[in-house]
């Protein structure tokens, strides 16, 4: 193949792309869709359930304050600290629950794997930025809230290429 | 005064013609490392790579954490190839603890590591393209790799740092319509990477720039201990997926490509051909995979290995990646040593750059498939 043909072919290949659909997610307006409700774990079988590893969610009615999640995180990021809560539960005599520092958390999900009481799950929420360091520390009360996550875009394939809907 | 500085820090002229240049470590096309280059006019007379700027002490850190807690930090050296860097560690720990990985998990591991290899190679290709001044080759791979990142995110829950492999299998089973989704994306991905040929690999401008640059002969490639795409571009057919099949690779057909030239062009073409092979492997694995079954062996809390040591290696995006684990009957490993492809390919750089033009430095340097963070660990 001669040099000129090669260059023309290369240019042609670029020009053809004008007809290919744009593959860009217009982020704040559009947000990606996830499978399921976030990463969860089933301690009886020892296998997780596929989902996005985002901000955690803590079920106060299940947490016994056993600290296993904090021990698991100790070797990873030391993001979990156990704090006192002003709640009375029969199963949680010490009244302590995990508090997570998202300035340290690496979203590995090992704490979810460690919890034997189905009390700690992960959600699809990934928008955690804040203006102060302190606001990154989520107390048990904040972790209890199920976040609303907008999910409207998914990759679609058609004759003119792949797009984000 | 300059003579009192440590060697390599001087910027003075060594003699009338030769001048020392520091390339890096602020990443002007060097990665997070420094190349001490001596030039005579436009020609490089010697090159002394100086890695170590992003050393994180991964191996030491591994001695203070138990076998499971080591997973998230051991994948940090190459976050965009995180499944492959965890692979030898998991294989090693499985042998230490005597675990049998379920068959479905073996296939899913193969699929995840091949997807991850494609993600890695696309990233590398984007960088290779932009350092040769080909900005289209930066945009296309960076966009197309999003398809597979999105797929991996659906399986593992994270875009790059998956923490998916675990001694004894994988963390979670795949979502419901995974096979369909995976096949669709891999087929489209393959169609896309075919289009790179006209604009990049058959482009006469690229060919004239990289053909004959930094030629590594077959004998030198073996003597200097290179691995992965650098070795296969020099005509040595060595692929661990074929030579020492691990997990489900034994049941799959793997054909890795070999080129004879050993120049920068051949070294950059091998990873591209590897992506087609990865697509083939994924399709085979999807067919042969058991449709259901367990994916993870249940471990005791704080599993202990015996007084034992293992060495396991796998084929990563950058070549053979080995992990040597010594256990002394404790929940933590006594020693973990990673032998990475990046560092082994770095060794041949001074030989390749000698006599090259300074402007060709990025073309040779990035073709080595070298990743500074992985080399420093
Ligand atoms: S996800 Fe990982 S880093 Fe984050 S709190 Fe849990 S164990 Fe710690
Ligand atoms: S979240 Fe789970 S592991 Fe953590 S203290 Fe509560 S019950 Fe224990």
CSV table of C-alpha atoms in Angstrom, one decimal, chain B residues 210-236 258-268 270 341-354 356 363-365 367-369:
chain,number,residue,atom,x,y,z
B,210,UNK,CA,8.0,3.5,14.8
B,211,UNK,CA,9.4,0.9,12.3
B,212,UNK,CA,13.0,0.2,13.1
B,213,UNK,CA,12.9,2.2,16.3
B,214,UNK,CA,14.4,0.5,19.3
B,215,UNK,CA,15.0,-2.9,17.8
B,216,UNK,CA,15.3,-5.7,20.3
B,217,UNK,CA,16.6,-9.0,18.9
B,218,UNK,CA,15.3,-12.4,19.9
B,219,UNK,CA,18.5,-13.3,21.8
B,220,UNK,CA,18.6,-9.9,23.7
B,221,UNK,CA,14.9,-10.2,24.6
B,222,UNK,CA,15.6,-13.6,26.3
B,223,UNK,CA,18.9,-12.5,27.8
B,224,UNK,CA,17.5,-9.3,29.3
B,225,UNK,CA,14.5,-11.2,30.8
B,226,UNK,CA,11.8,-9.2,29.1
B,227,UNK,CA,8.2,-10.6,29.2
B,228,UNK,CA,4.7,-10.1,27.8
B,229,UNK,CA,4.2,-8.1,24.6
B,230,UNK,CA,7.9,-7.1,24.5
B,231,UNK,CA,9.0,-10.7,24.4
B,232,UNK,CA,6.4,-11.8,21.9
B,233,UNK,CA,7.2,-8.8,19.6
B,234,UNK,CA,10.7,-10.2,19.4
B,235,UNK,CA,9.6,-13.5,18.1
B,236,UNK,CA,9.5,-15.6,21.3
B,258,UNK,CA,4.0,-13.4,17.8
B,259,UNK,CA,5.8,-10.9,15.6
B,260,UNK,CA,9.4,-11.2,14.5
B,261,UNK,CA,10.6,-7.6,14.1
B,262,UNK,CA,11.1,-6.6,17.7
B,263,UNK,CA,10.8,-2.9,16.9
B,264,UNK,CA,8.5,-0.3,18.5
B,265,UNK,CA,5.8,-0.9,15.9
B,266,UNK,CA,5.7,-4.7,16.6
B,267,UNK,CA,5.7,-4.0,20.3
B,268,UNK,CA,2.7,-1.7,19.9
B,270,UNK,CA,1.0,-7.1,19.9
B,341,UNK,CA,6.2,-7.4,34.1
B,342,UNK,CA,6.8,-3.6,34.1
B,343,UNK,CA,10.0,-3.8,36.0
B,344,UNK,CA,11.4,-6.6,33.9
B,345,UNK,CA,10.6,-4.7,30.7
B,346,UNK,CA,12.3,-1.6,32.1
B,347,UNK,CA,15.6,-3.3,32.2
B,348,UNK,CA,16.0,-3.4,28.4
B,349,UNK,CA,15.3,0.4,28.0
B,350,UNK,CA,18.9,1.6,28.1
B,351,UNK,CA,19.8,-0.9,25.4
B,352,UNK,CA,16.9,0.2,23.2
B,353,UNK,CA,17.4,3.9,23.5
B,354,UNK,CA,21.1,4.0,22.7
B,356,UNK,CA,17.9,6.6,18.9
B,363,UNK,CA,7.8,5.9,20.9
B,364,UNK,CA,10.3,3.4,22.3
B,365,UNK,CA,9.6,4.1,25.9
B,367,UNK,CA,6.0,0.6,23.5
B,368,UNK,CA,7.6,-1.3,26.3
B,369,UNK,CA,4.3,-1.6,28.1
